[in-house]
mmCIF file of C-alpha atoms in Angstrom:
data_model
loop_
_atom_site.group_PDB
_atom_site.id
_atom_site.type_symbol
_atom_site.label_atom_id
_atom_site.label_comp_id
_atom_site.label_asym_id
_atom_site.label_seq_id
_atom_site.Cartn_x
_atom_site.Cartn_y
_atom_site.Cartn_z
ATOM 1 C CA MET H 1173 -27.661 10.436 -40.653
ATOM 2 C CA PRO H 1174 -24.312 8.720 -40.002
ATOM 3 C CA PRO H 1175 -23.910 7.037 -36.611
ATOM 4 C CA ALA H 1176 -21.971 8.951 -34.018
ATOM 5 C CA SER H 1177 -18.400 7.838 -33.665
ATOM 6 C CA ARG H 1178 -17.611 5.935 -30.490
ATOM 7 C CA ARG H 1179 -15.522 7.895 -27.993
ATOM 8 C CA SER H 1180 -12.356 6.196 -26.851
ATOM 9 C CA PRO H 1181 -12.430 5.615 -23.092
ATOM 10 C CA LYS H 1182 -10.129 7.703 -20.927
ATOM 11 C CA ILE H 1183 -7.541 5.464 -19.321
ATOM 12 C CA GLY H 1184 -6.423 6.247 -15.796
ATOM 13 C CA LEU H 1185 -3.180 4.759 -14.479
ATOM 14 C CA VAL H 1186 -2.985 4.342 -10.703
ATOM 15 C CA LEU H 1187 0.395 3.575 -9.155
ATOM 16 C CA GLY H 1188 0.371 2.264 -5.604
ATOM 17 C CA SER H 1189 2.640 2.713 -2.608
ATOM 18 C CA GLY H 1190 5.405 0.275 -1.717
ATOM 19 C CA SER H 1191 8.746 1.970 -1.043
ATOM 20 C CA ALA H 1192 11.603 0.333 -3.043
ATOM 21 C CA ARG H 1193 9.144 -2.029 -4.674
ATOM 22 C CA GLY H 1194 7.918 1.032 -6.533
ATOM 23 C CA TRP H 1195 10.566 0.561 -9.208
ATOM 24 C CA ALA H 1196 8.215 -2.171 -10.492
ATOM 25 C CA HIS H 1197 6.035 0.660 -11.799
ATOM 26 C CA LEU H 1198 8.742 1.364 -14.374
ATOM 27 C CA GLY H 1199 8.322 -2.166 -15.712
ATOM 28 C CA VAL H 1200 4.556 -1.679 -15.915
ATOM 29 C CA LEU H 1201 5.028 1.540 -17.892
ATOM 30 C CA LYS H 1202 7.423 -0.237 -20.231
ATOM 31 C CA ALA H 1203 4.818 -2.935 -20.911
ATOM 32 C CA LEU H 1204 2.126 -0.306 -21.540
ATOM 33 C CA GLN H 1205 4.376 1.501 -23.992
ATOM 34 C CA GLU H 1206 5.160 -1.733 -25.846
ATOM 35 C CA ALA H 1207 1.435 -2.470 -26.117
ATOM 36 C CA GLY H 1208 0.676 1.032 -27.394
ATOM 37 C CA VAL H 1209 -1.396 1.897 -24.319
ATOM 38 C CA ARG H 1210 -1.120 5.568 -23.390
ATOM 39 C CA PRO H 1211 -2.769 6.600 -20.133
ATOM 40 C CA ASP H 1212 -4.775 9.819 -20.197
ATOM 41 C CA ILE H 1213 -4.626 10.340 -16.420
ATOM 42 C CA VAL H 1214 -1.930 9.382 -13.898
ATOM 43 C CA CYS H 1215 -1.998 9.434 -10.120
ATOM 44 C CA GLY H 1216 -0.323 7.688 -7.240
ATOM 45 C CA SER H 1217 0.471 7.359 -3.575
ATOM 46 C CA SER H 1218 3.961 7.504 -2.080
ATOM 47 C CA VAL H 1219 6.515 6.002 -4.489
ATOM 48 C CA GLY H 1220 3.643 5.602 -6.942
ATOM 49 C CA ALA H 1221 3.212 9.378 -6.901
ATOM 50 C CA LEU H 1222 6.917 9.758 -7.667
ATOM 51 C CA ILE H 1223 6.785 7.503 -10.722
ATOM 52 C CA ALA H 1224 3.483 9.030 -11.873
ATOM 53 C CA ALA H 1225 5.021 12.502 -11.645
ATOM 54 C CA VAL H 1226 8.055 11.441 -13.663
ATOM 55 C CA TYR H 1227 5.704 10.001 -16.287
ATOM 56 C CA ALA H 1228 3.598 13.169 -16.355
ATOM 57 C CA ALA H 1229 6.799 15.198 -16.800
ATOM 58 C CA LYS H 1230 7.831 13.011 -19.788
ATOM 59 C CA GLU H 1231 11.079 11.991 -18.078
ATOM 60 C CA ILE H 1232 10.590 8.231 -17.674
ATOM 61 C CA ASP H 1233 13.496 7.149 -19.894
ATOM 62 C CA ARG H 1234 16.077 9.370 -18.181
ATOM 63 C CA PHE H 1235 14.737 8.497 -14.760
ATOM 64 C CA THR H 1236 14.871 4.750 -15.463
ATOM 65 C CA ASP H 1237 18.516 5.017 -16.538
ATOM 66 C CA TRP H 1238 19.295 6.804 -13.277
ATOM 67 C CA ILE H 1239 17.449 4.230 -11.157
ATOM 68 C CA LEU H 1240 19.252 1.314 -12.818
ATOM 69 C CA ALA H 1241 22.598 2.912 -11.953
ATOM 70 C CA LEU H 1242 21.831 3.169 -8.223
ATOM 71 C CA ASP H 1243 23.951 1.179 -5.817
ATOM 72 C CA ARG H 1244 24.240 1.270 -2.036
ATOM 73 C CA ARG H 1245 26.936 3.930 -2.066
ATOM 74 C CA LYS H 1246 24.835 6.278 -4.196
ATOM 75 C CA ILE H 1247 21.762 5.628 -2.069
ATOM 76 C CA PHE H 1248 23.711 6.494 1.080
ATOM 77 C CA GLN H 1249 24.582 9.883 -0.420
ATOM 78 C CA PHE H 1250 20.891 10.825 -0.356
ATOM 79 C CA MET H 1251 20.561 10.171 3.359
ATOM 80 C CA ASP H 1252 20.474 13.423 5.310
ATOM 81 C CA PHE H 1253 19.922 12.149 8.831
ATOM 82 C CA ARG H 1254 18.091 14.031 11.548
ATOM 83 C CA TRP H 1255 16.368 13.056 14.800
ATOM 84 C CA SER H 1256 13.128 15.023 14.836
ATOM 85 C CA GLY H 1257 10.100 14.208 12.710
ATOM 86 C CA GLY H 1258 11.849 11.371 10.875
ATOM 87 C CA ILE H 1259 15.198 9.724 10.222
ATOM 88 C CA LEU H 1260 15.691 11.577 6.927
ATOM 89 C CA LYS H 1261 14.982 15.166 5.920
ATOM 90 C CA GLY H 1262 14.628 14.181 2.270
ATOM 91 C CA ASP H 1263 16.218 17.411 0.979
ATOM 92 C CA ARG H 1264 19.042 15.632 -0.844
ATOM 93 C CA LEU H 1265 16.655 13.277 -2.582
ATOM 94 C CA MET H 1266 14.378 16.111 -3.670
ATOM 95 C CA LYS H 1267 17.346 18.116 -4.922
ATOM 96 C CA SER H 1268 18.190 15.165 -7.168
ATOM 97 C CA MET H 1269 14.580 15.041 -8.352
ATOM 98 C CA GLN H 1270 14.929 18.617 -9.561
ATOM 99 C CA HIS H 1271 16.876 17.197 -12.535
ATOM 100 C CA TYR H 1272 13.629 15.597 -13.721
ATOM 101 C CA PHE H 1273 10.975 18.032 -12.494
ATOM 102 C CA GLY H 1274 12.757 21.365 -12.287
ATOM 103 C CA ARG H 1275 10.042 23.725 -11.079
ATOM 104 C CA THR H 1276 7.440 22.194 -13.376
ATOM 105 C CA THR H 1277 3.995 22.599 -11.867
ATOM 106 C CA ILE H 1278 1.181 20.088 -11.917
ATOM 107 C CA GLU H 1279 -0.847 22.554 -13.982
ATOM 108 C CA GLU H 1280 1.863 22.550 -16.683
ATOM 109 C CA CYS H 1281 1.816 18.773 -17.149
ATOM 110 C CA GLN H 1282 0.323 17.467 -20.382
ATOM 111 C CA LEU H 1283 -1.545 14.765 -18.441
ATOM 112 C CA PRO H 1284 -3.888 15.257 -15.483
ATOM 113 C CA PHE H 1285 -1.896 14.257 -12.384
ATOM 114 C CA ALA H 1286 -2.603 13.907 -8.692
ATOM 115 C CA ALA H 1287 -0.583 12.759 -5.700
ATOM 116 C CA VAL H 1288 -2.199 11.507 -2.508
ATOM 117 C CA SER H 1289 -1.002 12.555 0.920
ATOM 118 C CA THR H 1290 -2.344 12.353 4.482
ATOM 119 C CA ASP H 1291 -2.999 15.096 7.031
ATOM 120 C CA LEU H 1292 -0.995 13.944 10.042
ATOM 121 C CA TYR H 1293 -3.344 15.379 12.659
ATOM 122 C CA THR H 1294 -6.795 14.840 11.133
ATOM 123 C CA GLY H 1295 -6.149 11.708 9.091
ATOM 124 C CA ALA H 1296 -7.789 13.393 6.097
ATOM 125 C CA GLU H 1297 -6.918 12.179 2.599
ATOM 126 C CA VAL H 1298 -5.355 15.076 0.702
ATOM 127 C CA TRP H 1299 -5.234 15.213 -3.116
ATOM 128 C CA LEU H 1300 -2.380 17.371 -4.384
ATOM 129 C CA ARG H 1301 -3.470 18.869 -7.716
ATOM 130 C CA ARG H 1302 -1.648 22.201 -7.872
ATOM 131 C CA GLY H 1303 1.824 23.593 -7.413
ATOM 132 C CA PRO H 1304 5.297 22.222 -8.147
ATOM 133 C CA LEU H 1305 5.503 18.514 -8.931
ATOM 134 C CA VAL H 1306 8.483 18.061 -6.651
ATOM 135 C CA ASP H 1307 6.568 19.446 -3.653
ATOM 136 C CA ALA H 1308 3.597 17.152 -4.269
ATOM 137 C CA VAL H 1309 5.894 14.140 -4.525
ATOM 138 C CA ARG H 1310 7.774 15.061 -1.356
ATOM 139 C CA ALA H 1311 4.534 15.247 0.624
ATOM 140 C CA SER H 1312 3.259 11.946 -0.775
ATOM 141 C CA ILE H 1313 6.440 9.970 0.048
ATOM 142 C CA ALA H 1314 6.785 11.226 3.633
ATOM 143 C CA LEU H 1315 6.658 7.756 5.210
ATOM 144 C CA PRO H 1316 6.232 8.237 8.980
ATOM 145 C CA GLY H 1317 9.420 7.595 10.893
ATOM 146 C CA LEU H 1318 11.564 7.590 7.752
ATOM 147 C CA PHE H 1319 10.967 10.986 6.124
ATOM 148 C CA THR H 1320 10.023 14.144 7.964
ATOM 149 C CA PRO H 1321 6.476 15.449 7.418
ATOM 150 C CA VAL H 1322 5.882 18.339 5.010
ATOM 151 C CA ALA H 1323 4.302 21.599 6.125
ATOM 152 C CA THR H 1324 1.914 23.117 3.592
ATOM 153 C CA GLN H 1325 -1.127 25.370 3.866
ATOM 154 C CA GLY H 1326 -1.275 24.993 7.627
ATOM 155 C CA ARG H 1327 -1.069 21.193 7.514
ATOM 156 C CA TRP H 1328 1.568 18.590 8.249
ATOM 157 C CA LEU H 1329 1.404 16.042 5.431
ATOM 158 C CA VAL H 1330 2.711 12.473 5.464
ATOM 159 C CA ASP H 1331 2.654 9.444 3.169
ATOM 160 C CA GLY H 1332 -0.501 8.991 1.096
ATOM 161 C CA GLY H 1333 -0.328 5.226 1.477
ATOM 162 C CA LEU H 1334 -1.658 5.555 5.028
ATOM 163 C CA VAL H 1335 -5.156 6.317 3.746
ATOM 164 C CA ASN H 1336 -5.277 5.348 0.054
ATOM 165 C CA PRO H 1337 -2.404 3.072 -1.017
ATOM 166 C CA VAL H 1338 -3.860 2.403 -4.507
ATOM 167 C CA PRO H 1339 -5.925 5.525 -5.250
ATOM 168 C CA VAL H 1340 -8.435 4.259 -7.808
ATOM 169 C CA SER H 1341 -10.958 6.778 -6.475
ATOM 170 C CA VAL H 1342 -8.678 9.656 -7.467
ATOM 171 C CA ALA H 1343 -8.379 8.481 -11.069
ATOM 172 C CA ARG H 1344 -12.151 8.137 -11.345
ATOM 173 C CA ALA H 1345 -12.654 11.626 -9.903
ATOM 174 C CA LEU H 1346 -10.269 12.987 -12.556
ATOM 175 C CA GLY H 1347 -12.441 11.492 -15.287
ATOM 176 C CA ALA H 1348 -11.026 8.014 -15.980
ATOM 177 C CA ASP H 1349 -13.426 5.597 -17.671
ATOM 178 C CA VAL H 1350 -11.061 2.637 -17.434
ATOM 179 C CA VAL H 1351 -8.618 2.319 -14.544
ATOM 180 C CA ILE H 1352 -5.397 0.313 -14.618
ATOM 181 C CA ALA H 1353 -4.143 -0.020 -11.041
ATOM 182 C CA VAL H 1354 -0.850 -1.399 -9.752
ATOM 183 C CA ASP H 1355 -0.838 -2.877 -6.240
ATOM 184 C CA LEU H 1356 2.690 -3.507 -4.973
ATOM 185 C CA ASN H 1357 1.707 -4.996 -1.616
ATOM 186 C CA ALA H 1358 -0.545 -7.854 -2.704
ATOM 187 C CA ASP H 1359 1.948 -10.604 -1.872
ATOM 188 C CA ILE H 1360 4.160 -9.079 0.817
ATOM 189 C CA MET H 1361 3.021 -11.538 3.481
ATOM 190 C CA ARG H 1362 4.521 -14.398 1.475
ATOM 191 C CA ARG H 1363 7.948 -13.215 2.535
ATOM 192 C CA ARG H 1364 9.468 -15.533 5.099
ATOM 193 C CA GLN H 1365 12.712 -14.660 6.784
ATOM 194 C CA ALA H 1366 14.907 -16.970 8.800
ATOM 195 C CA LEU H 1367 15.466 -15.770 12.350
ATOM 196 C CA PRO H 1368 19.177 -16.139 13.123
ATOM 197 C CA VAL H 1369 20.299 -17.299 16.564
ATOM 198 C CA VAL H 1370 22.069 -14.592 18.528
ATOM 199 C CA ASP H 1371 23.956 -14.868 21.796
ATOM 200 C CA ALA H 1372 22.387 -12.333 24.155
ATOM 201 C CA GLU H 1373 25.626 -11.520 25.998
ATOM 202 C CA GLU H 1374 27.573 -11.061 22.767
ATOM 203 C CA THR H 1375 24.830 -8.824 21.380
ATOM 204 C CA ALA H 1376 24.854 -6.603 24.438
ATOM 205 C CA ALA H 1377 28.624 -6.256 24.309
ATOM 206 C CA THR H 1378 29.005 -5.565 20.608
ATOM 207 C CA PRO H 1379 28.088 -2.037 19.460
ATOM 208 C CA SER H 1380 27.862 -3.102 15.830
ATOM 209 C CA SER H 1381 25.236 -5.681 16.799
ATOM 210 C CA TRP H 1382 22.804 -3.337 18.520
ATOM 211 C CA LEU H 1383 23.479 -0.616 15.970
ATOM 212 C CA SER H 1384 22.373 -2.920 13.173
ATOM 213 C CA ARG H 1385 19.029 -3.310 14.904
ATOM 214 C CA TRP H 1386 17.871 0.154 13.834
ATOM 215 C CA HIS H 1387 20.345 1.194 11.168
ATOM 216 C CA PRO H 1388 18.411 2.185 8.013
ATOM 217 C CA LEU H 1389 21.158 0.940 5.711
ATOM 218 C CA ARG H 1390 20.856 -2.692 6.772
ATOM 219 C CA PHE H 1391 19.243 -3.528 3.457
ATOM 220 C CA GLU H 1392 19.413 -7.312 3.649
ATOM 221 C CA LYS H 1393 20.774 -10.191 5.684
ATOM 222 C CA THR H 1394 24.421 -11.147 5.571
ATOM 223 C CA ALA H 1395 25.579 -14.388 3.942
ATOM 224 C CA GLU H 1396 26.020 -15.871 7.426
ATOM 225 C CA GLU H 1397 22.440 -14.964 8.372
ATOM 226 C CA GLU H 1398 21.065 -16.396 5.133
ATOM 227 C CA SER H 1399 22.638 -19.793 5.931
ATOM 228 C CA LEU H 1400 21.005 -20.091 9.346
ATOM 229 C CA PRO H 1401 17.751 -22.063 9.766
ATOM 230 C CA ALA H 1402 14.529 -20.611 11.117
ATOM 231 C CA VAL H 1403 14.314 -20.895 14.894
ATOM 232 C CA ALA H 1404 12.004 -19.957 17.721
ATOM 233 C CA ALA H 1405 11.604 -16.211 18.235
ATOM 234 C CA SER H 1406 12.887 -16.509 21.817
ATOM 235 C CA THR H 1407 16.396 -17.281 20.535
ATOM 236 C CA ALA H 1408 16.288 -15.097 17.417
ATOM 237 C CA GLN H 1409 17.813 -11.741 16.685
ATOM 238 C CA MET H 1410 15.289 -8.967 17.181
ATOM 239 C CA PRO H 1411 14.121 -7.206 13.980
ATOM 240 C CA SER H 1412 15.461 -3.681 13.580
ATOM 241 C CA VAL H 1413 13.364 -0.726 14.666
ATOM 242 C CA LEU H 1414 13.039 0.290 11.034
ATOM 243 C CA ASP H 1415 11.970 -3.210 9.996
ATOM 244 C CA VAL H 1416 9.269 -3.259 12.664
ATOM 245 C CA GLY H 1417 7.956 0.187 11.767
ATOM 246 C CA LEU H 1418 7.993 -0.144 7.983
ATOM 247 C CA ASN H 1419 6.668 -3.685 7.877
ATOM 248 C CA SER H 1420 3.856 -2.698 10.235
ATOM 249 C CA ILE H 1421 2.953 0.142 7.869
ATOM 250 C CA ASN H 1422 3.095 -2.267 4.939
ATOM 251 C CA ILE H 1423 0.674 -4.663 6.644
ATOM 252 C CA MET H 1424 -1.676 -1.778 7.317
ATOM 253 C CA GLN H 1425 -1.455 -0.596 3.696
ATOM 254 C CA MET H 1426 -2.089 -4.101 2.409
ATOM 255 C CA ARG H 1427 -5.264 -4.371 4.505
ATOM 256 C CA ILE H 1428 -6.475 -0.919 3.475
ATOM 257 C CA SER H 1429 -5.761 -1.695 -0.189
ATOM 258 C CA ARG H 1430 -7.801 -4.893 -0.072
ATOM 259 C CA SER H 1431 -10.728 -3.089 1.488
ATOM 260 C CA ARG H 1432 -10.721 -0.108 -0.857
ATOM 261 C CA LEU H 1433 -10.129 -2.160 -4.001
ATOM 262 C CA ALA H 1434 -13.032 -4.403 -3.061
ATOM 263 C CA GLY H 1435 -15.303 -1.360 -2.792
ATOM 264 C CA ASP H 1436 -14.000 0.368 -5.936
ATOM 265 C CA PRO H 1437 -12.250 -2.229 -8.109
ATOM 266 C CA PRO H 1438 -10.222 -1.118 -11.140
ATOM 267 C CA GLU H 1439 -10.954 -2.567 -14.552
ATOM 268 C CA VAL H 1440 -7.406 -3.961 -14.688
ATOM 269 C CA LEU H 1441 -5.395 -4.818 -11.555
ATOM 270 C CA ILE H 1442 -1.674 -5.530 -11.875
ATOM 271 C CA THR H 1443 -0.029 -7.239 -8.890
ATOM 272 C CA PRO H 1444 3.712 -7.825 -9.350
ATOM 273 C CA ARG H 1445 5.262 -10.563 -7.237
ATOM 274 C CA LEU H 1446 7.615 -8.551 -5.045
ATOM 275 C CA ALA H 1447 7.733 -10.391 -1.721
ATOM 276 C CA HIS H 1448 11.429 -11.160 -2.264
ATOM 277 C CA LEU H 1449 12.291 -7.445 -2.238
ATOM 278 C CA GLY H 1450 12.820 -5.511 0.978
ATOM 279 C CA LEU H 1451 11.399 -2.083 1.693
ATOM 280 C CA LEU H 1452 14.801 -0.429 1.310
ATOM 281 C CA ASP H 1453 16.140 -2.492 -1.592
ATOM 282 C CA PHE H 1454 16.364 0.567 -3.825
ATOM 283 C CA HIS H 1455 19.548 -0.862 -5.348
ATOM 284 C CA ARG H 1456 17.644 -3.851 -6.816
ATOM 285 C CA ALA H 1457 15.772 -1.885 -9.465
ATOM 286 C CA GLU H 1458 16.389 -4.358 -12.268
ATOM 287 C CA GLU H 1459 14.566 -7.151 -10.401
ATOM 288 C CA ALA H 1460 11.636 -4.904 -9.525
ATOM 289 C CA ILE H 1461 11.300 -3.579 -13.072
ATOM 290 C CA GLU H 1462 11.336 -7.114 -14.479
ATOM 291 C CA ALA H 1463 8.610 -8.186 -12.028
ATOM 292 C CA GLY H 1464 6.448 -5.210 -12.954
ATOM 293 C CA HIS H 1465 6.896 -5.805 -16.679
ATOM 294 C CA HIS H 1466 5.980 -9.479 -16.375
ATOM 295 C CA ALA H 1467 2.902 -8.813 -14.246
ATOM 296 C CA ALA H 1468 1.654 -6.127 -16.646
ATOM 297 C CA LEU H 1469 2.022 -8.375 -19.685
ATOM 298 C CA LEU H 1470 -0.198 -10.962 -17.999
ATOM 299 C CA GLN H 1471 -3.012 -8.485 -17.366
ATOM 300 C CA LEU H 1472 -2.964 -6.197 -20.395
ATOM 301 C CA PRO H 1473 -5.186 -8.479 -22.523
ATOM 302 C CA GLU H 1474 -7.966 -7.547 -20.073
ATOM 303 C CA LEU H 1475 -7.949 -4.037 -21.543
ATOM 304 C CA ALA H 1476 -9.388 -5.350 -24.826
ATOM 305 C CA ASN H 1477 -12.707 -5.850 -23.029
ATOM 306 C CA PHE H 1478 -13.126 -2.110 -22.537
ATOM 307 C CA TYR H 1479 -12.478 -0.763 -26.055
#
């Protein structure tokens, strides 16, 4: 009797949260494609859910071309400001996503897909496995304070990164034998920013100064700020409201990721070096993609141990 043929393991790809750093996922996917590795299952939290959905919809190439063409002006066009629930409604962004998803449902995808979100009032982890892709993505990227929550089935849903930033558990539940996970927040605390000296009286008198403290389009420091040395916090310009909120969430996600990955480690963990990229640096896709590609190439040989 001939021996039974060995079943190829199901590969699950898990894409983590990380705001603009999420473009690094595109570099990881490029490296996987070059190596001939084709995931059987894809899932993600926040921006990871967005990229996973684009991959499940077979639109990665078109989407990557669009991302690489983004600049600050184009990013600003997606910003539909409001003052209840979050700074942005997110409708303009989701309308743009319709070019890649249409009304494709999760059930129609060729690959099993799941997006992770969070119930705002119970803190429950919610796995989105049915319905339109675009709706699942919108719920998963609803970063508190930035995007408004999403109402669905009697719940208000917010960003999945609050409870499961790198959802290895989801991939395993969907049947993955081998999990490749991408953690975008592993090195964020290596980022060190100079604190520019600011005259308190001048700051109080200049509208543009206090406005810049919360303005969501203050993507990076000016050339003048970059040239200033680090100083004591007592004489430094206060971080913007958005910087405080988003970086606090990032610290929380980093801690949660470490804890959950320690309890349920993936077979392959890819950790791009992204500390030099800000949370809203969506216009720096080329750098993020390169970092993701490089990090994936370093770790892919580990996959040979599981075939």
